[in-house]
Coordinates of C-alpha atoms in Angstrom, one line a residue:
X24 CA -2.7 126.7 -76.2
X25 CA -5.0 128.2 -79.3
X26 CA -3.9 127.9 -82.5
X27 CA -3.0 131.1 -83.6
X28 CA -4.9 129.7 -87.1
X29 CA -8.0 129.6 -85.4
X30 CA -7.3 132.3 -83.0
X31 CA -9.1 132.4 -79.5
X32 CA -11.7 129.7 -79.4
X33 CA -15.1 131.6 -81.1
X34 CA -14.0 134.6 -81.7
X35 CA -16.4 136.7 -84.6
X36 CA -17.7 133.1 -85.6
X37 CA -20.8 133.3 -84.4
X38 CA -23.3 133.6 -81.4
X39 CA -22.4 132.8 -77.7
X40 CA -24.0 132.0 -74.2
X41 CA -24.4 134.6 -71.7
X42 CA -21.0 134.7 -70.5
X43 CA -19.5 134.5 -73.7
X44 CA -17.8 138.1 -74.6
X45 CA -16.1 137.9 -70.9
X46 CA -14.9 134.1 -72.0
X47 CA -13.9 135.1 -75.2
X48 CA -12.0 138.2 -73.3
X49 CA -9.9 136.1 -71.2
X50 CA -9.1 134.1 -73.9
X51 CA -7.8 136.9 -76.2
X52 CA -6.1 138.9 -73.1
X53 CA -3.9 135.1 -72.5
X54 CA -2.8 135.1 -76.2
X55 CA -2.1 138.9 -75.9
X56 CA 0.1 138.3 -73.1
X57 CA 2.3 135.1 -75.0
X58 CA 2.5 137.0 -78.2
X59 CA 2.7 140.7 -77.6
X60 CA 6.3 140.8 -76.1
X61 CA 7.7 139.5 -79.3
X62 CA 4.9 140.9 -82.2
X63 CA 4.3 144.6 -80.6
X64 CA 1.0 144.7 -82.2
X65 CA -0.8 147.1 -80.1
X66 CA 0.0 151.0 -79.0
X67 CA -2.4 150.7 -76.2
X68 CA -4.2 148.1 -74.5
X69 CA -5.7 147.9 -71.0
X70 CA -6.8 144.8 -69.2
X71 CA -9.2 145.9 -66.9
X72 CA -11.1 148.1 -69.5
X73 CA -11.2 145.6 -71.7
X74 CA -12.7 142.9 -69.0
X75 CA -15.0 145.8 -67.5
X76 CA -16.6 145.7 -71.0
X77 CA -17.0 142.5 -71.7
X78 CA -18.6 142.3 -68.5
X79 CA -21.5 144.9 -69.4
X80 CA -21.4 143.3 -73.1
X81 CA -22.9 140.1 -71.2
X82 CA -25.1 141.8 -68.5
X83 CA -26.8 142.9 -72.0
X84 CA -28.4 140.0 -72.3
X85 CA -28.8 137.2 -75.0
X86 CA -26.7 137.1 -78.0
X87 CA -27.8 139.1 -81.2
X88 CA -25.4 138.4 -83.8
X89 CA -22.3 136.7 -85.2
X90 CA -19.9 139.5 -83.4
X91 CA -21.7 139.2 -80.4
X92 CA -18.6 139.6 -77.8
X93 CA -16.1 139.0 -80.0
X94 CA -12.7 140.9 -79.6
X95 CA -12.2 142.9 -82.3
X96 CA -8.8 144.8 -82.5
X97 CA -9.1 148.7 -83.4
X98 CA -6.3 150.6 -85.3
X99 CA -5.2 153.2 -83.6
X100 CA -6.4 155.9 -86.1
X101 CA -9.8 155.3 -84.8
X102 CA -11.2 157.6 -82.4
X103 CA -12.4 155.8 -78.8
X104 CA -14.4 157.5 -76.1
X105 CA -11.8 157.8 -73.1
X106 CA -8.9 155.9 -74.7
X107 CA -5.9 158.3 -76.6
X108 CA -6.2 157.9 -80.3
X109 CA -2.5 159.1 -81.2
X110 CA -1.5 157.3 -84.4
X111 CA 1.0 156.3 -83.1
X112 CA 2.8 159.5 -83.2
X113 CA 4.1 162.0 -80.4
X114 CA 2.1 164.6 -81.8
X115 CA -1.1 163.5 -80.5
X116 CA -0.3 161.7 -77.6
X117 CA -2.2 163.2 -75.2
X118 CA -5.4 163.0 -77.9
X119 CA -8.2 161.3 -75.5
X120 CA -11.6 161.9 -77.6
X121 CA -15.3 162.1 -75.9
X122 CA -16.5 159.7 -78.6
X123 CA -16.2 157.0 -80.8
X124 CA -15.7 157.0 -84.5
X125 CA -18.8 155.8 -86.4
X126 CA -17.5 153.0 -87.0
X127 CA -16.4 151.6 -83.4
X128 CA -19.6 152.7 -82.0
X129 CA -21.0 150.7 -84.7
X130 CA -19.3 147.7 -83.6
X131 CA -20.3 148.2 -80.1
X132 CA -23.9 148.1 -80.9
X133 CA -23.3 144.8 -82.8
X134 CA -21.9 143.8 -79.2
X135 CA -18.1 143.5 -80.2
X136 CA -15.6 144.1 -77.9
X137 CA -13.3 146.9 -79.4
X138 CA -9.9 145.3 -78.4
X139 CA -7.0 147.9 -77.6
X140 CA -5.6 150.1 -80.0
X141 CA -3.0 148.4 -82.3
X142 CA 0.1 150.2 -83.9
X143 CA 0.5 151.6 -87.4
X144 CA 3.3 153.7 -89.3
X145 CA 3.0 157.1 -87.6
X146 CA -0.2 159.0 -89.4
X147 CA -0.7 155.9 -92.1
X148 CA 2.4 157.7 -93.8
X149 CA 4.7 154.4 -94.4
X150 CA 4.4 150.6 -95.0
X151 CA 6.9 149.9 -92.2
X152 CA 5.4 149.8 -88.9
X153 CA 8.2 149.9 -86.4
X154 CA 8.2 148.3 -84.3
X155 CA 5.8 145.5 -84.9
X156 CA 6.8 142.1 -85.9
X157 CA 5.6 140.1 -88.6
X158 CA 3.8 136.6 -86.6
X159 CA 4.5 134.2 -88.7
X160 CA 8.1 134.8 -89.3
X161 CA 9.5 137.8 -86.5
X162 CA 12.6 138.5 -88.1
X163 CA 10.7 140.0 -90.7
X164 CA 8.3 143.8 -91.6
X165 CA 4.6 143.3 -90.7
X166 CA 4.1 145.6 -93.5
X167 CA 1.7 148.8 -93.0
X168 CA 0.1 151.3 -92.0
X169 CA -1.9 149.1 -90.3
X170 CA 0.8 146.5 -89.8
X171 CA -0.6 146.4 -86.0
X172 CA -4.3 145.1 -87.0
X173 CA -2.6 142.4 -89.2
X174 CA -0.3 141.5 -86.8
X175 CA -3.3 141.0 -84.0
X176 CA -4.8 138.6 -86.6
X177 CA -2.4 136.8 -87.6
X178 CA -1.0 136.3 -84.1
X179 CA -4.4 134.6 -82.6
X180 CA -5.2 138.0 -80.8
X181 CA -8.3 138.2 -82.2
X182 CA -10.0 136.8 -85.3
X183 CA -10.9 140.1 -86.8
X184 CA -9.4 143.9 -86.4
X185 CA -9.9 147.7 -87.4
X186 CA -8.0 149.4 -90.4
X187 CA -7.5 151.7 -92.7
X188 CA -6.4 151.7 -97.0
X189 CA -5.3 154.7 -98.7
X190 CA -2.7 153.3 -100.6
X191 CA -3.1 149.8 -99.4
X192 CA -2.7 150.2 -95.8
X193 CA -5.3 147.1 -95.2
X194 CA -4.1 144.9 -98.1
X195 CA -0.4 145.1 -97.5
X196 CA -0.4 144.0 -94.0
X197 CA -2.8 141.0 -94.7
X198 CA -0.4 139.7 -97.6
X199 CA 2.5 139.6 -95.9
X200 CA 1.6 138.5 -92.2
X201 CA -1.0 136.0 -94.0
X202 CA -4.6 137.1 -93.5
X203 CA -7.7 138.4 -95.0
X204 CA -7.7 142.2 -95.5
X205 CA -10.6 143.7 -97.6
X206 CA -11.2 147.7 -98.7
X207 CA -14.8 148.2 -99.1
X208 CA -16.0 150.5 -102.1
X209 CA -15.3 154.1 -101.5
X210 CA -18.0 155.6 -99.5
X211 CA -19.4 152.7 -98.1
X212 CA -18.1 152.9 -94.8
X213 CA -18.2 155.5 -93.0
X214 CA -14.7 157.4 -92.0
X215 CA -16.1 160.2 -89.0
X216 CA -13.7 159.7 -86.5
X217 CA -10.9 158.0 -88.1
X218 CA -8.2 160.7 -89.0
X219 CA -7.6 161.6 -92.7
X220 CA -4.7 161.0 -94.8
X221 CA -5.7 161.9 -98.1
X222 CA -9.8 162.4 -98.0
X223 CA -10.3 161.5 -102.1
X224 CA -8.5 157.8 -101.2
X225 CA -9.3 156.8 -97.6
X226 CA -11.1 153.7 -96.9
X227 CA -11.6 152.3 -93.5
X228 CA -10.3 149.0 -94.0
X229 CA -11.6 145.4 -92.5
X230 CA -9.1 142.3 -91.4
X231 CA -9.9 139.2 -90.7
X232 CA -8.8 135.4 -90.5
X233 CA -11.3 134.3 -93.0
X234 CA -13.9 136.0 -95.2
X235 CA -16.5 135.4 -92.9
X236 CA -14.8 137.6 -90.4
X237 CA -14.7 140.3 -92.7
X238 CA -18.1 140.2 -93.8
X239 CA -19.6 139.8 -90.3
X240 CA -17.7 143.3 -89.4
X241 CA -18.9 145.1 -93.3
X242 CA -22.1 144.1 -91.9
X243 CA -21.6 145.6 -89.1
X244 CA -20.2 148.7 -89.8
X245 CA -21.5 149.7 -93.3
X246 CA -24.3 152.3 -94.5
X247 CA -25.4 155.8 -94.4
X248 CA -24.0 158.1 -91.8
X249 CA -24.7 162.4 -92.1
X250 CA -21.6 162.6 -90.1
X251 CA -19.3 161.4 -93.4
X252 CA -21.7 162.9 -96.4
X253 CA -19.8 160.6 -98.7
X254 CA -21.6 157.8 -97.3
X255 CA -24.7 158.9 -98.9
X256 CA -24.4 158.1 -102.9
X257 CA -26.5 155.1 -103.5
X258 CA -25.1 151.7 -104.6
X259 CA -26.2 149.3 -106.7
X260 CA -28.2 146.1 -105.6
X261 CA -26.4 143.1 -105.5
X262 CA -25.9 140.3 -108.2
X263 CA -26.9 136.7 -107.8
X264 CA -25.2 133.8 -108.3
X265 CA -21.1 134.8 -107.5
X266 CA -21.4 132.4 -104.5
X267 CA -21.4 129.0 -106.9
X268 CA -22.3 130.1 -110.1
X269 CA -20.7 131.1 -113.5
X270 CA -18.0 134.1 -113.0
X271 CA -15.3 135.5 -115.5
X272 CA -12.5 136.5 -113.6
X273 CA -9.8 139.3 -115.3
X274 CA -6.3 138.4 -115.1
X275 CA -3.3 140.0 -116.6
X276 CA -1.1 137.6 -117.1
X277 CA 1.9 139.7 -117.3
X278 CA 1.7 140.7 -113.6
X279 CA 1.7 137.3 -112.2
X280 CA 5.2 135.9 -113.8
X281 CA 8.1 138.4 -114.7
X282 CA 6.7 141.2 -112.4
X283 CA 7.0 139.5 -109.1
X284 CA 9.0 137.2 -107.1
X285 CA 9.6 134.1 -108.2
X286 CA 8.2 132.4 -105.0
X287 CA 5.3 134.9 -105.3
X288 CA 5.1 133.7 -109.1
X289 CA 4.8 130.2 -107.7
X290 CA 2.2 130.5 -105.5
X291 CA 0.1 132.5 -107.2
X292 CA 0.4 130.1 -110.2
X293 CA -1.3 127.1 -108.1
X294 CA -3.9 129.7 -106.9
X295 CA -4.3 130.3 -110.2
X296 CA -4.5 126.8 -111.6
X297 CA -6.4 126.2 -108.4
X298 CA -9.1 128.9 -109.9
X299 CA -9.4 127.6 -113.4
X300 CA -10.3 123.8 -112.7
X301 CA -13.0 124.8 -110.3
X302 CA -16.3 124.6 -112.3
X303 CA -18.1 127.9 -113.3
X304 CA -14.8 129.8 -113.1
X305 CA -13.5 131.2 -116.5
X306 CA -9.9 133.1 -116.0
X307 CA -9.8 135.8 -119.4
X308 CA -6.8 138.1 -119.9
X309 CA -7.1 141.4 -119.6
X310 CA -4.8 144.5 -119.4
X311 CA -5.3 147.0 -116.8
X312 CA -6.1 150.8 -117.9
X313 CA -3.3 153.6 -116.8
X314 CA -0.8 151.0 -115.5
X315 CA 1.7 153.1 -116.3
X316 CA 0.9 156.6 -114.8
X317 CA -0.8 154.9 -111.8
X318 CA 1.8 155.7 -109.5
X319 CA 2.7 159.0 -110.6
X320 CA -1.2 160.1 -110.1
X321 CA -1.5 158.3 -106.5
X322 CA 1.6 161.0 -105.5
X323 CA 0.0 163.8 -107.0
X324 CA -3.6 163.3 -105.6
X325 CA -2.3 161.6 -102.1
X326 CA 0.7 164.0 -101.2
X327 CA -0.8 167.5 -101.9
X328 CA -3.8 166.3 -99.7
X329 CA -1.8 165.1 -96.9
X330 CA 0.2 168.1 -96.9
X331 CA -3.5 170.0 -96.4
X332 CA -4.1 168.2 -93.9
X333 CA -1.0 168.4 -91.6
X334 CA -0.3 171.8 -91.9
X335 CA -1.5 173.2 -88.3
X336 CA 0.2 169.9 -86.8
X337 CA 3.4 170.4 -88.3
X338 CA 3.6 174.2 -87.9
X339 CA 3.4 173.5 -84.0
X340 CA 4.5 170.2 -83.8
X341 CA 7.6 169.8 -86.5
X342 CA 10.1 168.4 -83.5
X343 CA 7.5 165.9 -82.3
X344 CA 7.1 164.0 -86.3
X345 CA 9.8 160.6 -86.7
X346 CA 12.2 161.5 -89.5
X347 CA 10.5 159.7 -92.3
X348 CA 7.2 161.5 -91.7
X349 CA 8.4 164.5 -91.3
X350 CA 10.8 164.6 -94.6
X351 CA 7.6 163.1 -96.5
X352 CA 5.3 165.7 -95.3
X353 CA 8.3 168.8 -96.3
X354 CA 8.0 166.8 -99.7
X355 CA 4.2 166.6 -99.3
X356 CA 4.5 170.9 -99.1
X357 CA 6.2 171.3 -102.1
X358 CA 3.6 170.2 -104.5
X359 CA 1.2 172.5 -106.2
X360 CA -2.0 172.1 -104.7
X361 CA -3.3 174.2 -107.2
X362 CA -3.2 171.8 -109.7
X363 CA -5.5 168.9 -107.4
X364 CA -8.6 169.5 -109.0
X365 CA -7.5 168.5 -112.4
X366 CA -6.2 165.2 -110.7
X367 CA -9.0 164.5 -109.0
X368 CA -10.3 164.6 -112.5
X369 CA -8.1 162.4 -114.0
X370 CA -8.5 159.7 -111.2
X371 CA -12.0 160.1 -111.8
X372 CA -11.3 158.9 -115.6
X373 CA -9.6 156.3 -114.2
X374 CA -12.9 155.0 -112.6
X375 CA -14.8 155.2 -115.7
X376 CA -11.9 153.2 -117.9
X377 CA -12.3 150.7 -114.9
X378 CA -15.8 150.3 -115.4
X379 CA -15.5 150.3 -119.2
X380 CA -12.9 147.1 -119.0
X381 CA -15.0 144.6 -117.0
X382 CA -18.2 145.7 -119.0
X383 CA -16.0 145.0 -122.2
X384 CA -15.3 141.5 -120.9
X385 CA -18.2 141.1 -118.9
X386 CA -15.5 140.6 -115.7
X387 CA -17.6 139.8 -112.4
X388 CA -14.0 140.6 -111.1
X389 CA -10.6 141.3 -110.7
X390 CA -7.6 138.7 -110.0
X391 CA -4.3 140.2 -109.5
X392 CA -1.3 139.4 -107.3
X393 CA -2.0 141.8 -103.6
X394 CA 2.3 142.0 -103.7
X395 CA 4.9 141.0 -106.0
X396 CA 7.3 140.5 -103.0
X397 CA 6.7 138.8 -99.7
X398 CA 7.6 140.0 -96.5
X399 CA 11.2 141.9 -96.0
X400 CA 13.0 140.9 -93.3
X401 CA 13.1 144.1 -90.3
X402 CA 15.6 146.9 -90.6
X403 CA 15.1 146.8 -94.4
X404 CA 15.1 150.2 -96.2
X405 CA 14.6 149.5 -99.6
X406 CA 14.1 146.0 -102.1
X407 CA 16.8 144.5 -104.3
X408 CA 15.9 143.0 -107.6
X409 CA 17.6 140.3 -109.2
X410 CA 18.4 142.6 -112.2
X411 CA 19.8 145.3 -109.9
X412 CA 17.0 147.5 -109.8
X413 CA 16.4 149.0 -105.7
X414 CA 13.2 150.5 -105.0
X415 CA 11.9 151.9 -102.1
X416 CA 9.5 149.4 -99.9
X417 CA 6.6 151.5 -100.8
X418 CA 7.6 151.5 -104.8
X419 CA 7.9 147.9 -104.0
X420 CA 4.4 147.1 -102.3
X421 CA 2.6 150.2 -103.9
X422 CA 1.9 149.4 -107.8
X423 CA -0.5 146.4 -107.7
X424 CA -2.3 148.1 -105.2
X425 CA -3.1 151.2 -106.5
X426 CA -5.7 150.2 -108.8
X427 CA -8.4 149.8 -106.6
X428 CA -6.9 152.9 -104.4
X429 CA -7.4 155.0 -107.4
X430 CA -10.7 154.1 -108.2
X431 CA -12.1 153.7 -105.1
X432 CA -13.5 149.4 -106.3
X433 CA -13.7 147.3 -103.4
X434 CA -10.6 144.9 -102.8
X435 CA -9.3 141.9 -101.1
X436 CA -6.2 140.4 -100.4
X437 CA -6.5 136.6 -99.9
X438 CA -3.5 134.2 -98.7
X439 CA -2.4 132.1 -101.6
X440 CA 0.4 129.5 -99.6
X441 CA 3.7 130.8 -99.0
X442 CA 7.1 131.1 -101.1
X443 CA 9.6 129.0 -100.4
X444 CA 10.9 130.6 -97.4
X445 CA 7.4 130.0 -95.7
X446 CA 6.6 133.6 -96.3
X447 CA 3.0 134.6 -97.3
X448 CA 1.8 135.5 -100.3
X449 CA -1.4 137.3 -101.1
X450 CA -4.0 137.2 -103.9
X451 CA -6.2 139.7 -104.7
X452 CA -9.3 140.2 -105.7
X453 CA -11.3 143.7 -107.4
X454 CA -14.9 143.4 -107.6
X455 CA -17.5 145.8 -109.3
X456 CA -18.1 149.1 -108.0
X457 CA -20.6 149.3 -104.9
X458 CA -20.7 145.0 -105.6
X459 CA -19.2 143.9 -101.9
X460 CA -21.4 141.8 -101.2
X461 CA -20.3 140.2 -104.5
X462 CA -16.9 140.1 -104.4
X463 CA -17.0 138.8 -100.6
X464 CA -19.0 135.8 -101.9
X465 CA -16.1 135.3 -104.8
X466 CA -13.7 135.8 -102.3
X467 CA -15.5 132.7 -100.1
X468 CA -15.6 130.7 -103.0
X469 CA -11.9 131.1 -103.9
X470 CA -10.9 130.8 -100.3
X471 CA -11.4 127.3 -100.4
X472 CA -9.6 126.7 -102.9
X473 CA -6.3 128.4 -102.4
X474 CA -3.7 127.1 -100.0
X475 CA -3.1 129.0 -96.5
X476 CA 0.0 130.0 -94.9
X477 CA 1.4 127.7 -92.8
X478 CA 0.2 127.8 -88.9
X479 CA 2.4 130.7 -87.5
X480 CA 1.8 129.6 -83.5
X481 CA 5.3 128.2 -83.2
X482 CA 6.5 132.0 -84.6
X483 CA 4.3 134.1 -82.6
X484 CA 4.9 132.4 -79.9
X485 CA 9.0 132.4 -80.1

């Protein structure tokens, strides 16, 4: 059977024979079939659709890049021609678009193979994901909103997937379930199709089980589109050198010891030792800008805009919302939208601080812990800290996070070993603004270095 490391044999690793995308097909549909009735990764998938395209994908012709037929997992907040697009709620589920969003019509023309449509927390509102499993350990939370991309990863479904990161919805899933999850700057993706949450924080959001994976789909996906204006501001050209060169990497020290789990404390100390012996690499402490009001301005800049955009849905559709989403929303209502403008304002100063700190220390990047807990086992409404303290799961996922929500910097949440329960644990990574390209070559560089998870095959497989 394939390693559910290495996923189905070629997948998004590079060019194929003729018959490769209905191979690689075959190959993803068997591990779909041994994992799915445990993980409950995808809300929709259909066999023969899926075979049917592979099928034309070959009759194309000769291979023309590194995602040429590869199976690439969609979230199901993407719109696709002929397939519902409900996210994963009752309110839309008769939702059948004409077209694709930009960015899975994108990934057709690269010659991927758009893969079902996998679960997320209803809407993106929730870091839960009912009722997908976690692969590597089932018992536990796959994390969210796109818990359901993650999960297809980390399972062996497919080597790469679809997502989306408004408050982390990429990064949180690859942490905990053990993969590579990266949120491009803000703006360079494009997001027609892919149904809003909060407009001034919504990245679509990449996962993979390496780097490469990732940056095969950014390549795929990324650049100007008129249908999402916000695609348009130029970026700047890339830097040289990241790949082996000299870097400076920011850390705050602080985050990586008394804020987190001690088996998160752990692991991310060896990735960090891991970092500091490699040659070129210089680790300098930093403190991060606004840490304290970071979550209070994510609520008041996410909530009033969710609540915009919701408000025809919920005015017909109340009954048809789960609980959760529909007590967060009647929260979501009760802000002041009126005061959105000056928050938008704020966040925007946020930016600029951002910008100021790694010119101060002349940072190529960001390292930070992605969590400062691993995976919670399923049926778990809130986190227990040794000293007492409960939070929420989203107070406990959201605040290392949020930086690179806020400010829209591209991010990347790397596996750094497991705790001593096996459970993964993520490192992350912030790069310059509009640097991706960057920050994916740091991100190869310290992917070497840094231990990965345990093979999960003997969990997916149960």
């Amino acid at each position: 059977m394939t390693s559910a490391r290495s996923g189905p044999p070629g997948t998004a690793a590079g060019p194929r024979g003729p018959a490769g995308a209905s191979v690689l097909a075959r190959a993803a549909l068997e591990r779909y079939e041994a994992t799915e009735p445990l993980v409950h990764a995808f809300e929709t998938l259909e066999s023969s659709l899926v075979l049917r395209r592979a099928q034309a994908i070959d009759r194309r012709g000769a291979p023309r890049g590194g995602l040429w037929g590869a199976p690439v997992a969609v979230k199901d907040i993407f719109d696709t021609a002929g397939e519902r697009t409900s996210c994963s709620s009752r309110v839309l589920e008769g939702n059948v678009p004409r077209t694709d969003a930009t960015v899975v019509a994108r990934l057709r023309a690269a010659g991927a193979l758009p893969f079902g449509k996998t679960r997320m927390h209803e809407f993106g509102c929730g870091v839960v994901n009912t009722p997908t499993r976690n692969p590597r350990h089932p018992g536990h939370l796959p994390g969210g909103s796109s818990g359901g991309s993650a999960a297809a990863v980390a399972a062996g479904v497919c080597r790469a997937a679809l997502g989306s990161d408004t408050g982390g919805s990429v990064r949180i899933p690859a942490a905990l379930c053990g993969v590579v999850g990266f949120k491009p700057t803000y703006g360079l993706v494009s997001r027609y199709g892919m149904f809003p949450a909060s407009p001034s924080l919504d990245h679509v959001g990449l996962l993979g089980r390496h780097v490469r994976d990732v940056r095969l789909l950014l390549d795929a996906v990324r650049g100007p589109d008129p249908l999402d204006p916000l695609t348009l501001e130029p970026f700047r050209p890339r830097r040289a050198g990241l790949r082996k060169g000299p870097c400076v990497l920011g850390v705050p020290e602080a985050l990586f010891s008394g804020y987190v789990q001690p088996g998160v404390a752990a692991a991310l100390a060896e990735g960090l030792a891991a970092l500091r012996a490699a040659p070129g690499v210089t680790l300098e402490p930093v403190e991060l800008p606004g840490w304290n009001e970071q979550f209070e301005l994510y609520v008041r800049v996410s909530l009033p805009e969710l609540a915009r955009v919701h408000a025809d849905l919920v005015d017909k559709h109340a009954d048809s919302y789960t609980k959760d989403v529909r007590l967060l929303l009647e929260h979501a209502a009760a802000f002041p939208a009126g005061e959105l403008a000056a928050t938008l304002r704020e966040k925007d100063a946020l930016r600029t601080a951002y910008a100021e700190l790694f010119t101060r220390h002349g940072l190529d990047g960001l390292v930070l812990p992605t969590l400062p807990v691993t995976a919670p086992p399923a049926g778990t409404p809130v986190f227990h800290w040794p000293d007492g303290t409960t939070w929420d799961l989203t107070q406990a996922f959201a605040p290392l996070i949020l930086p690179a929500s806020l400010t829209g910097l591209p991010a990347l949440s790397l596996p750094c070993g497991t705790d001593g329960a096996g459970l993964p644990v993520g490192m992350q990574l912030v790069g310059h603004w509009g640097e991706d390209d960057e920050l994916l070559a740091l991100a190869e560089r310290a992917e070497g270095l840094l231990a990965p998870p345990d093979d999960p095959e003997a969990e997916a497989d149960g």
